[in-house]
C-alpha atoms as a PDB file:
ATOM      1  CA  UNK A   1      11.639   0.059  26.148  1.00  0.00           C
ATOM      2  CA  UNK A   2      11.117   1.473  29.631  1.00  0.00           C
ATOM      3  CA  UNK A   3       9.404  -0.058  32.638  1.00  0.00           C
ATOM      4  CA  UNK A   4       6.640   2.251  33.850  1.00  0.00           C
ATOM      5  CA  UNK A   5       4.829   1.881  37.172  1.00  0.00           C
ATOM      6  CA  UNK A   6       1.338   3.407  37.255  1.00  0.00           C
ATOM      7  CA  UNK A   7       0.167   3.800  40.850  1.00  0.00           C
ATOM      8  CA  UNK A   8      -3.564   4.343  40.602  1.00  0.00           C
ATOM      9  CA  UNK A   9      -3.795   2.745  37.149  1.00  0.00           C
ATOM     10  CA  UNK A  10      -7.567   2.256  37.354  1.00  0.00           C
ATOM     11  CA  UNK A  11      -8.328   5.838  38.401  1.00  0.00           C
ATOM     12  CA  UNK A  12      -9.802   8.654  36.332  1.00  0.00           C
ATOM     13  CA  UNK A  13      -6.360   9.862  35.169  1.00  0.00           C
ATOM     14  CA  UNK A  14      -4.329   6.669  35.504  1.00  0.00           C
ATOM     15  CA  UNK A  15      -6.680   4.719  33.261  1.00  0.00           C
ATOM     16  CA  UNK A  16      -6.334   7.287  30.462  1.00  0.00           C
ATOM     17  CA  UNK A  17      -2.548   7.428  30.875  1.00  0.00           C
ATOM     18  CA  UNK A  18      -2.495   3.624  30.652  1.00  0.00           C
ATOM     19  CA  UNK A  19      -4.476   3.668  27.397  1.00  0.00           C
ATOM     20  CA  UNK A  20      -2.301   6.435  25.937  1.00  0.00           C
ATOM     21  CA  UNK A  21       0.953   4.667  26.836  1.00  0.00           C
ATOM     22  CA  UNK A  22      -0.207   1.430  25.255  1.00  0.00           C
ATOM     23  CA  UNK A  23      -0.945   3.254  22.000  1.00  0.00           C
ATOM     24  CA  UNK A  24       2.054   5.638  21.953  1.00  0.00           C
ATOM     25  CA  UNK A  25       4.958   3.523  23.181  1.00  0.00           C
ATOM     26  CA  UNK A  26       6.429   0.051  23.505  1.00  0.00           C
ATOM     27  CA  UNK A  27       6.897   0.523  27.260  1.00  0.00           C
ATOM     28  CA  UNK A  28       6.059  -2.229  29.707  1.00  0.00           C
ATOM     29  CA  UNK A  29       3.437  -1.089  32.234  1.00  0.00           C
ATOM     30  CA  UNK A  30       3.079  -2.273  35.812  1.00  0.00           C
ATOM     31  CA  UNK A  31      -0.444  -1.480  36.961  1.00  0.00           C
ATOM     32  CA  UNK A  32      -0.574  -1.023  40.729  1.00  0.00           C
ATOM     33  CA  UNK A  33      -4.169  -1.032  41.975  1.00  0.00           C
ATOM     34  CA  UNK A  34      -6.214  -2.043  44.999  1.00  0.00           C
ATOM     35  CA  UNK A  35      -8.849  -3.788  42.895  1.00  0.00           C
ATOM     36  CA  UNK A  36      -7.596  -5.422  39.664  1.00  0.00           C
ATOM     37  CA  UNK A  37     -11.155  -6.118  38.514  1.00  0.00           C
ATOM     38  CA  UNK A  38     -11.457  -2.400  37.694  1.00  0.00           C
ATOM     39  CA  UNK A  39      -8.749  -2.648  35.017  1.00  0.00           C
ATOM     40  CA  UNK A  40     -10.691  -4.524  32.357  1.00  0.00           C
ATOM     41  CA  UNK A  41      -8.728  -6.456  29.741  1.00  0.00           C
ATOM     42  CA  UNK A  42      -4.986  -6.843  30.309  1.00  0.00           C
ATOM     43  CA  UNK A  43      -2.379  -7.020  27.547  1.00  0.00           C
ATOM     44  CA  UNK A  44      -0.270  -9.739  29.143  1.00  0.00           C
ATOM     45  CA  UNK A  45       2.591  -9.126  26.720  1.00  0.00           C
ATOM     46  CA  UNK A  46       2.940  -5.506  27.906  1.00  0.00           C
ATOM     47  CA  UNK A  47       1.205  -5.224  31.273  1.00  0.00           C
ATOM     48  CA  UNK A  48       1.796  -6.670  34.726  1.00  0.00           C
ATOM     49  CA  UNK A  49      -0.846  -6.215  37.416  1.00  0.00           C
ATOM     50  CA  UNK A  50       0.024  -5.849  41.083  1.00  0.00           C
ATOM     51  CA  UNK A  51      -2.838  -5.760  43.572  1.00  0.00           C
ATOM     52  CA  UNK A  52      -1.562  -3.786  46.516  1.00  0.00           C
ATOM     53  CA  UNK A  53      -1.984  -1.050  49.054  1.00  0.00           C
ATOM     54  CA  UNK A  54       0.178   2.037  48.535  1.00  0.00           C
ATOM     55  CA  UNK A  55       0.121   2.740  52.269  1.00  0.00           C
ATOM     56  CA  UNK A  56       2.141  -0.473  52.794  1.00  0.00           C
ATOM     57  CA  UNK A  57       5.874  -0.337  52.121  1.00  0.00           C
ATOM     58  CA  UNK A  58       6.192  -4.052  51.363  1.00  0.00           C
ATOM     59  CA  UNK A  59       3.657  -3.749  48.537  1.00  0.00           C
ATOM     60  CA  UNK A  60       5.398  -0.701  47.086  1.00  0.00           C
ATOM     61  CA  UNK A  61       8.893  -2.183  47.282  1.00  0.00           C
ATOM     62  CA  UNK A  62       7.719  -5.107  45.162  1.00  0.00           C
ATOM     63  CA  UNK A  63       6.051  -2.773  42.650  1.00  0.00           C
ATOM     64  CA  UNK A  64       8.909  -0.260  42.337  1.00  0.00           C
ATOM     65  CA  UNK A  65      11.644  -2.843  41.787  1.00  0.00           C
ATOM     66  CA  UNK A  66      13.165  -2.612  38.266  1.00  0.00           C
ATOM     67  CA  UNK A  67      11.042   0.368  37.217  1.00  0.00           C
ATOM     68  CA  UNK A  68      12.367   3.329  35.218  1.00  0.00           C
ATOM     69  CA  UNK A  69       9.524   5.806  35.798  1.00  0.00           C
ATOM     70  CA  UNK A  70       6.915   5.954  38.576  1.00  0.00           C
ATOM     71  CA  UNK A  71       3.607   7.750  38.004  1.00  0.00           C
ATOM     72  CA  UNK A  72       1.373   8.554  41.006  1.00  0.00           C
ATOM     73  CA  UNK A  73      -2.287   9.468  40.572  1.00  0.00           C
ATOM     74  CA  UNK A  74      -4.199   8.525  43.696  1.00  0.00           C
ATOM     75  CA  UNK A  75      -6.657   9.822  46.247  1.00  0.00           C
ATOM     76  CA  UNK A  76      -6.827   9.134  49.938  1.00  0.00           C
ATOM     77  CA  UNK A  77      -3.766   9.366  52.149  1.00  0.00           C
ATOM     78  CA  UNK A  78      -1.742  11.262  49.565  1.00  0.00           C
ATOM     79  CA  UNK A  79       1.161  12.466  51.772  1.00  0.00           C
ATOM     80  CA  UNK A  80       1.656   9.004  53.311  1.00  0.00           C
ATOM     81  CA  UNK A  81       1.447   7.296  49.925  1.00  0.00           C
ATOM     82  CA  UNK A  82       3.821   9.803  48.345  1.00  0.00           C
ATOM     83  CA  UNK A  83       6.377   9.408  51.137  1.00  0.00           C
ATOM     84  CA  UNK A  84       6.135   5.634  50.847  1.00  0.00           C
ATOM     85  CA  UNK A  85       6.676   5.816  47.081  1.00  0.00           C
ATOM     86  CA  UNK A  86       9.707   8.072  47.524  1.00  0.00           C
ATOM     87  CA  UNK A  87      11.135   5.685  50.123  1.00  0.00           C
ATOM     88  CA  UNK A  88      10.505   2.661  47.883  1.00  0.00           C
ATOM     89  CA  UNK A  89      12.183   4.478  44.999  1.00  0.00           C
ATOM     90  CA  UNK A  90      15.221   5.140  47.153  1.00  0.00           C
ATOM     91  CA  UNK A  91      15.255   1.498  48.281  1.00  0.00           C
ATOM     92  CA  UNK A  92      15.189   0.357  44.645  1.00  0.00           C
ATOM     93  CA  UNK A  93      17.395   3.100  43.149  1.00  0.00           C
ATOM     94  CA  UNK A  94      14.662   4.455  40.863  1.00  0.00           C
ATOM     95  CA  UNK A  95      14.950   8.183  40.098  1.00  0.00           C
ATOM     96  CA  UNK A  96      12.049   9.430  37.927  1.00  0.00           C
ATOM     97  CA  UNK A  97       8.668  10.260  39.485  1.00  0.00           C
ATOM     98  CA  UNK A  98       5.597  12.117  38.230  1.00  0.00           C
ATOM     99  CA  UNK A  99       2.913  13.152  40.725  1.00  0.00           C
ATOM    100  CA  UNK A 100      -0.618  14.342  40.002  1.00  0.00           C
ATOM    101  CA  UNK A 101      -1.491  16.971  42.613  1.00  0.00           C
ATOM    102  CA  UNK A 102      -3.903  19.922  42.325  1.00  0.00           C
ATOM    103  CA  UNK A 103      -4.079  23.535  41.273  1.00  0.00           C
ATOM    104  CA  UNK A 104      -4.023  25.964  44.182  1.00  0.00           C
ATOM    105  CA  UNK A 105      -1.364  24.234  46.281  1.00  0.00           C
ATOM    106  CA  UNK A 106       0.906  27.293  46.091  1.00  0.00           C
ATOM    107  CA  UNK A 107      -1.971  29.773  46.396  1.00  0.00           C
ATOM    108  CA  UNK A 108      -1.352  30.490  42.704  1.00  0.00           C
ATOM    109  CA  UNK A 109      -5.054  30.876  41.875  1.00  0.00           C
ATOM    110  CA  UNK A 110      -6.231  34.413  42.716  1.00  0.00           C
ATOM    111  CA  UNK A 111      -3.022  34.645  44.699  1.00  0.00           C
ATOM    112  CA  UNK A 112      -2.455  37.008  47.587  1.00  0.00           C
ATOM    113  CA  UNK A 113       1.265  36.385  47.122  1.00  0.00           C
ATOM    114  CA  UNK A 114       1.654  34.070  50.138  1.00  0.00           C
ATOM    115  CA  UNK A 115       2.505  30.603  48.804  1.00  0.00           C
ATOM    116  CA  UNK A 116       1.923  29.075  52.257  1.00  0.00           C
ATOM    117  CA  UNK A 117      -1.633  30.444  52.535  1.00  0.00           C
ATOM    118  CA  UNK A 118      -3.287  27.284  51.178  1.00  0.00           C
ATOM    119  CA  UNK A 119      -6.905  26.193  51.591  1.00  0.00           C
ATOM    120  CA  UNK A 120      -7.206  23.302  54.045  1.00  0.00           C
ATOM    121  CA  UNK A 121      -8.661  20.919  51.430  1.00  0.00           C
ATOM    122  CA  UNK A 122      -5.465  21.366  49.387  1.00  0.00           C
ATOM    123  CA  UNK A 123      -2.995  20.761  52.227  1.00  0.00           C
ATOM    124  CA  UNK A 124      -2.570  17.008  51.502  1.00  0.00           C
ATOM    125  CA  UNK A 125      -1.859  17.824  47.848  1.00  0.00           C
ATOM    126  CA  UNK A 126       0.692  20.462  48.876  1.00  0.00           C
ATOM    127  CA  UNK A 127       2.364  18.082  51.328  1.00  0.00           C
ATOM    128  CA  UNK A 128       2.643  15.401  48.646  1.00  0.00           C
ATOM    129  CA  UNK A 129       4.166  17.898  46.199  1.00  0.00           C
ATOM    130  CA  UNK A 130       6.628  19.080  48.851  1.00  0.00           C
ATOM    131  CA  UNK A 131       7.692  15.483  49.510  1.00  0.00           C
ATOM    132  CA  UNK A 132       8.676  14.818  45.900  1.00  0.00           C
ATOM    133  CA  UNK A 133      10.125  18.290  45.334  1.00  0.00           C
ATOM    134  CA  UNK A 134      12.287  18.094  48.463  1.00  0.00           C
ATOM    135  CA  UNK A 135      13.551  14.609  47.603  1.00  0.00           C
ATOM    136  CA  UNK A 136      16.625  13.982  45.472  1.00  0.00           C
ATOM    137  CA  UNK A 137      14.480  12.336  42.798  1.00  0.00           C
ATOM    138  CA  UNK A 138      13.950  13.647  39.274  1.00  0.00           C
ATOM    139  CA  UNK A 139      10.388  14.825  39.782  1.00  0.00           C
ATOM    140  CA  UNK A 140       7.550  16.508  37.973  1.00  0.00           C
ATOM    141  CA  UNK A 141       4.449  17.687  39.798  1.00  0.00           C
ATOM    142  CA  UNK A 142       1.367  18.190  37.630  1.00  0.00           C
ATOM    143  CA  UNK A 143      -1.262  20.534  39.092  1.00  0.00           C
ATOM    144  CA  UNK A 144      -4.475  20.146  37.094  1.00  0.00           C
ATOM    145  CA  UNK A 145      -7.495  22.369  37.206  1.00  0.00           C
ATOM    146  CA  UNK A 146     -10.905  20.730  37.753  1.00  0.00           C
ATOM    147  CA  UNK A 147     -11.245  17.701  35.474  1.00  0.00           C
ATOM    148  CA  UNK A 148     -14.033  17.258  32.978  1.00  0.00           C
ATOM    149  CA  UNK A 149     -14.871  14.496  30.515  1.00  0.00           C
ATOM    150  CA  UNK A 150     -14.452  16.539  27.330  1.00  0.00           C
ATOM    151  CA  UNK A 151     -12.152  14.951  24.772  1.00  0.00           C
ATOM    152  CA  UNK A 152     -10.197  18.050  23.738  1.00  0.00           C
ATOM    153  CA  UNK A 153      -6.422  18.361  23.948  1.00  0.00           C
ATOM    154  CA  UNK A 154      -6.564  22.134  24.200  1.00  0.00           C
ATOM    155  CA  UNK A 155      -4.431  22.952  27.240  1.00  0.00           C
ATOM    156  CA  UNK A 156      -1.905  25.417  28.576  1.00  0.00           C
ATOM    157  CA  UNK A 157       0.849  25.043  31.150  1.00  0.00           C
ATOM    158  CA  UNK A 158       1.938  27.422  33.884  1.00  0.00           C
ATOM    159  CA  UNK A 159       5.050  26.994  35.984  1.00  0.00           C
ATOM    160  CA  UNK A 160       5.530  27.218  39.743  1.00  0.00           C
ATOM    161  CA  UNK A 161       5.660  30.874  40.722  1.00  0.00           C
ATOM    162  CA  UNK A 162       3.287  31.927  37.938  1.00  0.00           C
ATOM    163  CA  UNK A 163      -0.368  32.737  38.457  1.00  0.00           C
ATOM    164  CA  UNK A 164      -2.542  29.793  37.467  1.00  0.00           C
ATOM    165  CA  UNK A 165      -4.585  30.554  34.345  1.00  0.00           C
ATOM    166  CA  UNK A 166      -7.901  28.898  33.517  1.00  0.00           C
ATOM    167  CA  UNK A 167     -10.286  26.750  35.510  1.00  0.00           C
ATOM    168  CA  UNK A 168     -11.169  23.440  33.807  1.00  0.00           C
ATOM    169  CA  UNK A 169      -9.199  20.825  31.883  1.00  0.00           C
ATOM    170  CA  UNK A 170     -10.074  17.524  30.259  1.00  0.00           C
ATOM    171  CA  UNK A 171      -8.825  14.286  31.793  1.00  0.00           C
ATOM    172  CA  UNK A 172      -7.514  13.532  28.320  1.00  0.00           C
ATOM    173  CA  UNK A 173      -5.343  16.663  28.452  1.00  0.00           C
ATOM    174  CA  UNK A 174      -3.877  15.764  31.854  1.00  0.00           C
ATOM    175  CA  UNK A 175      -3.181  12.253  30.562  1.00  0.00           C
ATOM    176  CA  UNK A 176      -1.609  13.642  27.386  1.00  0.00           C
ATOM    177  CA  UNK A 177       0.847  15.803  29.340  1.00  0.00           C
ATOM    178  CA  UNK A 178       1.616  12.903  31.687  1.00  0.00           C
ATOM    179  CA  UNK A 179       2.173  10.519  28.782  1.00  0.00           C
ATOM    180  CA  UNK A 180       4.467  12.972  27.011  1.00  0.00           C
ATOM    181  CA  UNK A 181       6.622  13.235  30.134  1.00  0.00           C
ATOM    182  CA  UNK A 182       6.663   9.463  30.713  1.00  0.00           C
ATOM    183  CA  UNK A 183       7.680   8.868  27.094  1.00  0.00           C
ATOM    184  CA  UNK A 184      10.367  11.562  27.319  1.00  0.00           C
ATOM    185  CA  UNK A 185      11.599  11.360  30.941  1.00  0.00           C
ATOM    186  CA  UNK A 186      13.985  14.315  30.618  1.00  0.00           C
ATOM    187  CA  UNK A 187      11.031  16.613  29.868  1.00  0.00           C
ATOM    188  CA  UNK A 188      10.079  18.999  32.721  1.00  0.00           C
ATOM    189  CA  UNK A 189      12.457  17.456  35.270  1.00  0.00           C
ATOM    190  CA  UNK A 190      12.165  19.170  38.658  1.00  0.00           C
ATOM    191  CA  UNK A 191       9.275  21.330  37.485  1.00  0.00           C
ATOM    192  CA  UNK A 192       5.822  21.906  38.906  1.00  0.00           C
ATOM    193  CA  UNK A 193       3.336  22.412  36.094  1.00  0.00           C
ATOM    194  CA  UNK A 194      -0.156  23.852  36.276  1.00  0.00           C
ATOM    195  CA  UNK A 195      -2.435  22.608  33.500  1.00  0.00           C
ATOM    196  CA  UNK A 196      -5.759  24.079  32.390  1.00  0.00           C
ATOM    197  CA  UNK A 197      -7.797  24.486  29.227  1.00  0.00           C
ATOM    198  CA  UNK A 198      -6.337  27.078  26.892  1.00  0.00           C
END
């Protein structure tokens, strides 16, 4: 059994990852959220809730302690939060991190070949990815296409340096890939994966 920290556990991806982990593993989940009321029912035998602010190091240090895998799926101050998570992981000697970012952060969609020519709206997502990739952590960056609420698991993966293929993807697909990696932490270590509907 592993200890898994879900930062953003009540979000549109984190909530599906939470559900999938509860049904596919015996892992213990720590649910890090700003508002615990958004979580619904808690399985107290397998879940611990921490109400906190990911922009505050003290909150993250408490959450990261004794974790095996850290999953980040948040909005807002993504570079600051990501740097704080990386620092908390170093403080607590935790090595495995998975970050949800966005397609387009390497200009891999309709690319002109310049990986630094990124649309301004994607800059925070790129900075967050750079933070985990440039750390000494065992990281995976997941770069989803636009989410939709379809329930299919029909998806394809592209790797960093490849042109991104496809445009939409179900939240369920993003959660499925995330859950697979969390359940098998050696999968896609130090990779950046684009995900879209096949």
